């Protein structure tokens, strides 16, 4: 059974940093592109970042470029999102998602990031 | 960037009756490989999104056959043939044609009358 379990969310002040993690199991992690998708409270879904199997291709939504860094450790079956210079508008539930057929076929339960003073 | 516009944004339905959600794209979603990467997701209250449909009309494993997707080019539709109580939630369309710049529609909230 495919499982994606996010962790690392919490309350952080504006300008602060957080590192999110996603532990994957039930599939061969190193064979898949992976992604982070977020959802602000009461709002819709927004793709944030994606990473190729060997990290040779990485993409970000414009609003996080230069502040967020996506990475992975295939030996640990883990995906990460380093978030720096956090802003209020980054407050959201962050989901880890597997990419299949140019889409997100499995999602984690999410980890909540709140940016507030 | 591709903009996806869903309608309606709110859809009250009677149990057992059909429901239909539209998703219109600002540009054609036909990829140069001939495929159209339009997906539908369901998000039940308090849950993570779940993919229902990929490439316009392909149901994911475990998705009831009362859900169907159709359309082409820029106009797409998700239909629920007979709404059940467990179908309450928000439905999103999403395009993957402009990989890796995915975009979602605004979401359509389905509720029981």
PDB file of C-alpha atoms in Angstrom:
ATOM      1  CA  UNK A   1       0.000   0.000   0.000  1.00  0.00           C
ATOM      2  CA  UNK A   2       1.366   3.397  -0.995  1.00  0.00           C
ATOM      3  CA  UNK A   3       1.835   5.672   2.003  1.00  0.00           C
ATOM      4  CA  UNK A   4       3.119   9.232   2.229  1.00  0.00           C
ATOM      5  CA  UNK A   5       3.544  10.688   5.700  1.00  0.00           C
ATOM      6  CA  UNK A   6       4.445  14.346   6.112  1.00  0.00           C
ATOM      7  CA  UNK A   7       5.968  15.936   9.192  1.00  0.00           C
ATOM      8  CA  UNK A   8       7.749  19.084  10.276  1.00  0.00           C
ATOM      9  CA  UNK A   9       4.959  21.632  10.170  1.00  0.00           C
ATOM     10  CA  UNK A  10       4.265  24.097  12.960  1.00  0.00           C
ATOM     11  CA  UNK A  11       4.048  27.731  13.984  1.00  0.00           C
ATOM     12  CA  UNK A  12       6.853  29.980  12.778  1.00  0.00           C
ATOM     13  CA  UNK A  13       7.367  33.721  12.784  1.00  0.00           C
ATOM     14  CA  UNK A  14       7.527  35.718   9.557  1.00  0.00           C
ATOM     15  CA  UNK A  15      11.028  35.515   8.149  1.00  0.00           C
ATOM     16  CA  UNK A  16      11.638  32.188   9.840  1.00  0.00           C
ATOM     17  CA  UNK A  17      12.423  28.749   8.438  1.00  0.00           C
ATOM     18  CA  UNK A  18      10.963  25.252   8.533  1.00  0.00           C
ATOM     19  CA  UNK A  19      11.936  21.939   6.973  1.00  0.00           C
ATOM     20  CA  UNK A  20       9.155  19.594   5.952  1.00  0.00           C
ATOM     21  CA  UNK A  21       9.701  15.878   5.460  1.00  0.00           C
ATOM     22  CA  UNK A  22       7.704  13.203   3.672  1.00  0.00           C
ATOM     23  CA  UNK A  23       8.340   9.531   4.370  1.00  0.00           C
ATOM     24  CA  UNK A  24       7.324   7.275   1.497  1.00  0.00           C
ATOM     25  CA  UNK A  25       6.567   3.568   1.591  1.00  0.00           C
ATOM     26  CA  UNK A  26       4.772   0.906  -0.411  1.00  0.00           C
ATOM     27  CA  UNK A  27       6.412   1.747  -3.746  1.00  0.00           C
ATOM     28  CA  UNK A  28       9.855   2.160  -5.293  1.00  0.00           C
ATOM     29  CA  UNK A  29      10.450   5.770  -4.326  1.00  0.00           C
ATOM     30  CA  UNK A  30      13.507   6.301  -6.535  1.00  0.00           C
ATOM     31  CA  UNK A  31      11.415   5.584  -9.655  1.00  0.00           C
ATOM     32  CA  UNK A  32       9.030   8.504  -9.282  1.00  0.00           C
ATOM     33  CA  UNK A  33       8.939  12.249  -9.616  1.00  0.00           C
ATOM     34  CA  UNK A  34       7.617  13.778  -6.400  1.00  0.00           C
ATOM     35  CA  UNK A  35       5.929  17.029  -5.532  1.00  0.00           C
ATOM     36  CA  UNK A  36       4.688  19.366  -2.815  1.00  0.00           C
ATOM     37  CA  UNK A  37       1.214  20.889  -3.098  1.00  0.00           C
ATOM     38  CA  UNK A  38      -0.253  23.336  -0.596  1.00  0.00           C
ATOM     39  CA  UNK A  39      -3.678  24.549   0.436  1.00  0.00           C
ATOM     40  CA  UNK A  40      -4.209  27.770   2.362  1.00  0.00           C
ATOM     41  CA  UNK A  41      -7.004  27.627   4.971  1.00  0.00           C
ATOM     42  CA  UNK A  42     -10.378  27.563   3.221  1.00  0.00           C
ATOM     43  CA  UNK A  43      -8.742  27.948  -0.190  1.00  0.00           C
ATOM     44  CA  UNK A  44      -7.926  25.797  -3.213  1.00  0.00           C
ATOM     45  CA  UNK A  45      -4.946  23.696  -4.164  1.00  0.00           C
ATOM     46  CA  UNK A  46      -1.639  25.156  -5.357  1.00  0.00           C
ATOM     47  CA  UNK A  47       1.299  23.221  -6.770  1.00  0.00           C
ATOM     48  CA  UNK A  48       4.530  24.329  -5.039  1.00  0.00           C
ATOM     49  CA  UNK A  49       7.496  22.302  -6.262  1.00  0.00           C
ATOM     50  CA  UNK A  50       8.507  19.103  -8.045  1.00  0.00           C
ATOM     51  CA  UNK A  51      11.657  17.017  -8.288  1.00  0.00           C
ATOM     52  CA  UNK A  52      12.815  14.349 -10.692  1.00  0.00           C
ATOM     53  CA  UNK A  53      13.960  10.935  -9.579  1.00  0.00           C
ATOM     54  CA  UNK A  54      17.680  11.830  -9.643  1.00  0.00           C
ATOM     55  CA  UNK A  55      17.212  15.517  -8.682  1.00  0.00           C
ATOM     56  CA  UNK A  56      18.417  16.571 -12.139  1.00  0.00           C
ATOM     57  CA  UNK A  57      15.228  18.566 -12.726  1.00  0.00           C
ATOM     58  CA  UNK A  58      13.567  20.743 -10.112  1.00  0.00           C
ATOM     59  CA  UNK A  59      10.727  23.220 -10.565  1.00  0.00           C
ATOM     60  CA  UNK A  60       8.983  25.771  -8.349  1.00  0.00           C
ATOM     61  CA  UNK A  61       5.945  27.985  -8.504  1.00  0.00           C
ATOM     62  CA  UNK A  62       7.096  31.591  -8.939  1.00  0.00           C
ATOM     63  CA  UNK A  63       5.940  32.695  -5.486  1.00  0.00           C
ATOM     64  CA  UNK A  64       8.432  30.427  -3.689  1.00  0.00           C
ATOM     65  CA  UNK A  65      11.445  30.629  -5.999  1.00  0.00           C
ATOM     66  CA  UNK A  66      14.577  31.631  -4.101  1.00  0.00           C
ATOM     67  CA  UNK A  67      12.959  30.864  -0.727  1.00  0.00           C
ATOM     68  CA  UNK A  68      12.002  27.166  -0.870  1.00  0.00           C
ATOM     69  CA  UNK A  69      14.208  24.201  -1.768  1.00  0.00           C
ATOM     70  CA  UNK A  70      12.882  20.759  -2.624  1.00  0.00           C
ATOM     71  CA  UNK A  71      15.172  17.763  -2.213  1.00  0.00           C
ATOM     72  CA  UNK A  72      15.036  14.019  -1.749  1.00  0.00           C
ATOM     73  CA  UNK A  73      17.017  11.127  -0.301  1.00  0.00           C
ATOM     74  CA  UNK A  74      16.274   7.982  -2.273  1.00  0.00           C
ATOM     75  CA  UNK A  75      18.205   5.838   0.216  1.00  0.00           C
ATOM     76  CA  UNK A  76      15.823   6.994   2.940  1.00  0.00           C
ATOM     77  CA  UNK A  77      12.696   7.067   0.770  1.00  0.00           C
ATOM     78  CA  UNK A  78      12.188  10.648   1.817  1.00  0.00           C
ATOM     79  CA  UNK A  79      11.188  13.960   0.267  1.00  0.00           C
ATOM     80  CA  UNK A  80      11.947  17.333   1.820  1.00  0.00           C
ATOM     81  CA  UNK A  81      10.957  20.972   1.533  1.00  0.00           C
ATOM     82  CA  UNK A  82      13.244  23.566   3.095  1.00  0.00           C
ATOM     83  CA  UNK A  83      11.269  26.777   3.542  1.00  0.00           C
ATOM     84  CA  UNK A  84      13.123  30.017   4.316  1.00  0.00           C
ATOM     85  CA  UNK A  85      12.029  33.637   4.585  1.00  0.00           C
ATOM     86  CA  UNK A  86       8.507  32.492   5.360  1.00  0.00           C
ATOM     87  CA  UNK A  87       5.599  34.900   4.853  1.00  0.00           C
ATOM     88  CA  UNK A  88       2.028  34.988   6.054  1.00  0.00           C
ATOM     89  CA  UNK A  89       0.822  33.873   2.651  1.00  0.00           C
ATOM     90  CA  UNK A  90       2.804  30.651   3.036  1.00  0.00           C
ATOM     91  CA  UNK A  91       0.393  29.569   5.773  1.00  0.00           C
ATOM     92  CA  UNK A  92      -1.151  26.370   4.459  1.00  0.00           C
ATOM     93  CA  UNK A  93      -1.481  22.639   4.694  1.00  0.00           C
ATOM     94  CA  UNK A  94       1.437  21.154   2.760  1.00  0.00           C
ATOM     95  CA  UNK A  95       0.879  17.852   0.998  1.00  0.00           C
ATOM     96  CA  UNK A  96       3.468  15.488  -0.384  1.00  0.00           C
ATOM     97  CA  UNK A  97       2.287  13.851  -3.603  1.00  0.00           C
ATOM     98  CA  UNK A  98       3.558  11.215  -6.004  1.00  0.00           C
ATOM     99  CA  UNK A  99       3.567  12.070  -9.685  1.00  0.00           C
ATOM    100  CA  UNK A 100       2.191   9.584 -12.174  1.00  0.00           C
ATOM    101  CA  UNK A 101       0.893  10.237 -15.713  1.00  0.00           C
ATOM    102  CA  UNK A 102       1.632  13.978 -15.282  1.00  0.00           C
ATOM    103  CA  UNK A 103      -0.658  14.015 -12.274  1.00  0.00           C
ATOM    104  CA  UNK A 104      -0.713  13.416  -8.527  1.00  0.00           C
ATOM    105  CA  UNK A 105      -1.945   9.895  -7.928  1.00  0.00           C
ATOM    106  CA  UNK A 106      -1.200   9.564  -4.186  1.00  0.00           C
ATOM    107  CA  UNK A 107      -1.235  12.236  -1.489  1.00  0.00           C
ATOM    108  CA  UNK A 108      -0.165  12.319   2.113  1.00  0.00           C
ATOM    109  CA  UNK A 109      -2.360  13.535   4.966  1.00  0.00           C
ATOM    110  CA  UNK A 110      -0.575  16.894   5.045  1.00  0.00           C
ATOM    111  CA  UNK A 111       1.349  18.947   7.590  1.00  0.00           C
ATOM    112  CA  UNK A 112       0.168  22.395   8.658  1.00  0.00           C
ATOM    113  CA  UNK A 113       2.475  25.394   8.449  1.00  0.00           C
ATOM    114  CA  UNK A 114       1.358  28.585  10.186  1.00  0.00           C
ATOM    115  CA  UNK A 115       3.369  31.763   9.700  1.00  0.00           C
ATOM    116  CA  UNK A 116       2.420  34.327  12.315  1.00  0.00           C
ATOM    117  CA  UNK A 117       3.941  36.563  14.932  1.00  0.00           C
TER     118      UNK A 117
ATOM    119  CA  UNK B   1       0.118  29.856 -17.726  1.00  0.00           C
ATOM    120  CA  UNK B   2      -3.001  27.781 -18.199  1.00  0.00           C
ATOM    121  CA  UNK B   3      -6.017  29.025 -16.253  1.00  0.00           C
ATOM    122  CA  UNK B   4      -8.765  26.549 -15.389  1.00  0.00           C
ATOM    123  CA  UNK B   5     -12.232  27.916 -14.652  1.00  0.00           C
ATOM    124  CA  UNK B   6     -14.765  25.682 -12.939  1.00  0.00           C
ATOM    125  CA  UNK B   7     -18.505  26.136 -12.788  1.00  0.00           C
ATOM    126  CA  UNK B   8     -20.538  26.175 -10.766  1.00  0.00           C
ATOM    127  CA  UNK B   9     -18.508  26.943  -7.657  1.00  0.00           C
ATOM    128  CA  UNK B  10     -21.297  25.622  -5.450  1.00  0.00           C
ATOM    129  CA  UNK B  11     -23.563  22.725  -6.364  1.00  0.00           C
ATOM    130  CA  UNK B  12     -26.451  21.694  -4.096  1.00  0.00           C
ATOM    131  CA  UNK B  13     -27.774  18.316  -5.213  1.00  0.00           C
ATOM    132  CA  UNK B  14     -30.483  15.902  -4.164  1.00  0.00           C
ATOM    133  CA  UNK B  15     -29.443  12.413  -3.160  1.00  0.00           C
ATOM    134  CA  UNK B  16     -29.823  10.031  -6.063  1.00  0.00           C
ATOM    135  CA  UNK B  17     -29.860  12.804  -8.650  1.00  0.00           C
ATOM    136  CA  UNK B  18     -27.114  13.501 -11.189  1.00  0.00           C
ATOM    137  CA  UNK B  19     -24.542  16.265 -10.879  1.00  0.00           C
ATOM    138  CA  UNK B  20     -22.245  17.883 -13.421  1.00  0.00           C
ATOM    139  CA  UNK B  21     -19.189  20.118 -13.024  1.00  0.00           C
ATOM    140  CA  UNK B  22     -17.586  22.053 -15.857  1.00  0.00           C
ATOM    141  CA  UNK B  23     -13.910  22.904 -16.237  1.00  0.00           C
ATOM    142  CA  UNK B  24     -12.799  25.269 -18.983  1.00  0.00           C
ATOM    143  CA  UNK B  25      -9.180  25.881 -19.901  1.00  0.00           C
ATOM    144  CA  UNK B  26      -7.686  29.126 -21.187  1.00  0.00           C
ATOM    145  CA  UNK B  27      -5.877  27.103 -23.833  1.00  0.00           C
ATOM    146  CA  UNK B  28      -6.031  23.674 -25.390  1.00  0.00           C
ATOM    147  CA  UNK B  29      -4.879  20.874 -23.111  1.00  0.00           C
ATOM    148  CA  UNK B  30      -3.930  18.563 -25.970  1.00  0.00           C
ATOM    149  CA  UNK B  31      -0.253  17.720 -25.552  1.00  0.00           C
ATOM    150  CA  UNK B  32       2.098  17.230 -28.484  1.00  0.00           C
ATOM    151  CA  UNK B  33       2.118  13.505 -27.626  1.00  0.00           C
ATOM    152  CA  UNK B  34      -1.597  13.388 -28.452  1.00  0.00           C
ATOM    153  CA  UNK B  35      -2.787  12.957 -24.875  1.00  0.00           C
ATOM    154  CA  UNK B  36      -4.906  15.393 -22.897  1.00  0.00           C
ATOM    155  CA  UNK B  37      -3.751  15.609 -19.300  1.00  0.00           C
ATOM    156  CA  UNK B  38      -6.882  16.791 -17.529  1.00  0.00           C
ATOM    157  CA  UNK B  39      -7.555  15.319 -14.101  1.00  0.00           C
ATOM    158  CA  UNK B  40     -10.279  15.470 -11.478  1.00  0.00           C
ATOM    159  CA  UNK B  41      -9.767  15.295  -7.727  1.00  0.00           C
ATOM    160  CA  UNK B  42     -12.197  14.898  -4.848  1.00  0.00           C
ATOM    161  CA  UNK B  43     -11.511  16.379  -1.426  1.00  0.00           C
ATOM    162  CA  UNK B  44     -13.923  15.260   1.264  1.00  0.00           C
ATOM    163  CA  UNK B  45     -14.232  17.435   4.382  1.00  0.00           C
ATOM    164  CA  UNK B  46     -11.130  17.139   6.537  1.00  0.00           C
ATOM    165  CA  UNK B  47      -9.356  14.813   4.112  1.00  0.00           C
ATOM    166  CA  UNK B  48      -6.538  14.976   1.599  1.00  0.00           C
ATOM    167  CA  UNK B  49      -7.369  15.227  -2.097  1.00  0.00           C
ATOM    168  CA  UNK B  50      -7.938  11.979  -3.946  1.00  0.00           C
ATOM    169  CA  UNK B  51      -7.559  11.581  -7.680  1.00  0.00           C
ATOM    170  CA  UNK B  52     -10.708  10.309  -9.395  1.00  0.00           C
ATOM    171  CA  UNK B  53     -10.011  10.744 -13.093  1.00  0.00           C
ATOM    172  CA  UNK B  54      -6.855  11.129 -15.175  1.00  0.00           C
ATOM    173  CA  UNK B  55      -6.387  11.898 -18.876  1.00  0.00           C
ATOM    174  CA  UNK B  56      -9.968  13.206 -19.166  1.00  0.00           C
ATOM    175  CA  UNK B  57     -11.888   9.983 -18.715  1.00  0.00           C
ATOM    176  CA  UNK B  58      -9.811   7.281 -16.988  1.00  0.00           C
ATOM    177  CA  UNK B  59     -11.086   6.334 -13.557  1.00  0.00           C
ATOM    178  CA  UNK B  60      -8.573   5.553 -10.861  1.00  0.00           C
ATOM    179  CA  UNK B  61      -8.693   2.190  -9.120  1.00  0.00           C
ATOM    180  CA  UNK B  62     -11.488   2.007  -6.560  1.00  0.00           C
ATOM    181  CA  UNK B  63     -13.405   4.979  -7.947  1.00  0.00           C
ATOM    182  CA  UNK B  64     -17.115   4.146  -8.294  1.00  0.00           C
ATOM    183  CA  UNK B  65     -18.403   3.983 -11.841  1.00  0.00           C
ATOM    184  CA  UNK B  66     -20.990   6.660 -11.084  1.00  0.00           C
ATOM    185  CA  UNK B  67     -18.112   9.102 -11.667  1.00  0.00           C
ATOM    186  CA  UNK B  68     -17.241   9.841 -15.271  1.00  0.00           C
ATOM    187  CA  UNK B  69     -15.116  12.381 -17.087  1.00  0.00           C
ATOM    188  CA  UNK B  70     -15.462  13.686 -20.603  1.00  0.00           C
ATOM    189  CA  UNK B  71     -14.438  16.529 -22.859  1.00  0.00           C
ATOM    190  CA  UNK B  72     -11.741  17.636 -25.215  1.00  0.00           C
ATOM    191  CA  UNK B  73      -9.560  20.598 -26.096  1.00  0.00           C
ATOM    192  CA  UNK B  74     -10.604  23.286 -23.631  1.00  0.00           C
ATOM    193  CA  UNK B  75     -13.935  22.039 -22.247  1.00  0.00           C
ATOM    194  CA  UNK B  76     -14.252  19.215 -19.755  1.00  0.00           C
ATOM    195  CA  UNK B  77     -16.949  17.783 -17.515  1.00  0.00           C
ATOM    196  CA  UNK B  78     -17.108  15.603 -14.425  1.00  0.00           C
ATOM    197  CA  UNK B  79     -20.422  13.830 -13.973  1.00  0.00           C
ATOM    198  CA  UNK B  80     -21.822  11.959 -11.018  1.00  0.00           C
ATOM    199  CA  UNK B  81     -24.682   9.805 -12.252  1.00  0.00           C
ATOM    200  CA  UNK B  82     -26.419   9.454  -8.875  1.00  0.00           C
ATOM    201  CA  UNK B  83     -25.101  11.476  -5.979  1.00  0.00           C
ATOM    202  CA  UNK B  84     -24.550   9.663  -2.708  1.00  0.00           C
ATOM    203  CA  UNK B  85     -23.930  11.168   0.727  1.00  0.00           C
ATOM    204  CA  UNK B  86     -20.229  10.224   0.593  1.00  0.00           C
ATOM    205  CA  UNK B  87     -19.781  12.401  -2.517  1.00  0.00           C
ATOM    206  CA  UNK B  88     -20.025  15.606  -0.482  1.00  0.00           C
ATOM    207  CA  UNK B  89     -16.852  17.642  -0.772  1.00  0.00           C
ATOM    208  CA  UNK B  90     -14.902  19.893  -3.108  1.00  0.00           C
ATOM    209  CA  UNK B  91     -13.977  18.796  -6.613  1.00  0.00           C
ATOM    210  CA  UNK B  92     -10.991  20.196  -8.487  1.00  0.00           C
ATOM    211  CA  UNK B  93      -9.888  19.888 -12.073  1.00  0.00           C
ATOM    212  CA  UNK B  94      -6.153  20.045 -12.750  1.00  0.00           C
ATOM    213  CA  UNK B  95      -4.077  20.162 -15.905  1.00  0.00           C
ATOM    214  CA  UNK B  96      -0.770  18.356 -16.385  1.00  0.00           C
ATOM    215  CA  UNK B  97      -0.295  19.205 -20.041  1.00  0.00           C
ATOM    216  CA  UNK B  98       1.966  22.118 -19.174  1.00  0.00           C
ATOM    217  CA  UNK B  99       4.126  19.881 -17.000  1.00  0.00           C
ATOM    218  CA  UNK B 100       5.802  20.765 -14.748  1.00  0.00           C
ATOM    219  CA  UNK B 101       3.635  23.846 -14.211  1.00  0.00           C
ATOM    220  CA  UNK B 102       0.492  22.223 -12.904  1.00  0.00           C
ATOM    221  CA  UNK B 103      -2.581  24.366 -12.316  1.00  0.00           C
ATOM    222  CA  UNK B 104      -5.866  23.662 -10.554  1.00  0.00           C
ATOM    223  CA  UNK B 105      -9.345  24.997 -10.982  1.00  0.00           C
ATOM    224  CA  UNK B 106     -10.877  26.975  -8.105  1.00  0.00           C
ATOM    225  CA  UNK B 107     -12.893  24.026  -6.857  1.00  0.00           C
ATOM    226  CA  UNK B 108     -16.604  23.187  -6.835  1.00  0.00           C
ATOM    227  CA  UNK B 109     -18.301  22.484  -3.532  1.00  0.00           C
ATOM    228  CA  UNK B 110     -20.876  19.701  -3.755  1.00  0.00           C
ATOM    229  CA  UNK B 111     -23.420  19.553  -0.939  1.00  0.00           C
ATOM    230  CA  UNK B 112     -26.682  17.754  -0.329  1.00  0.00           C
ATOM    231  CA  UNK B 113     -29.875  19.819  -0.523  1.00  0.00           C
TER     232      UNK B 113
END
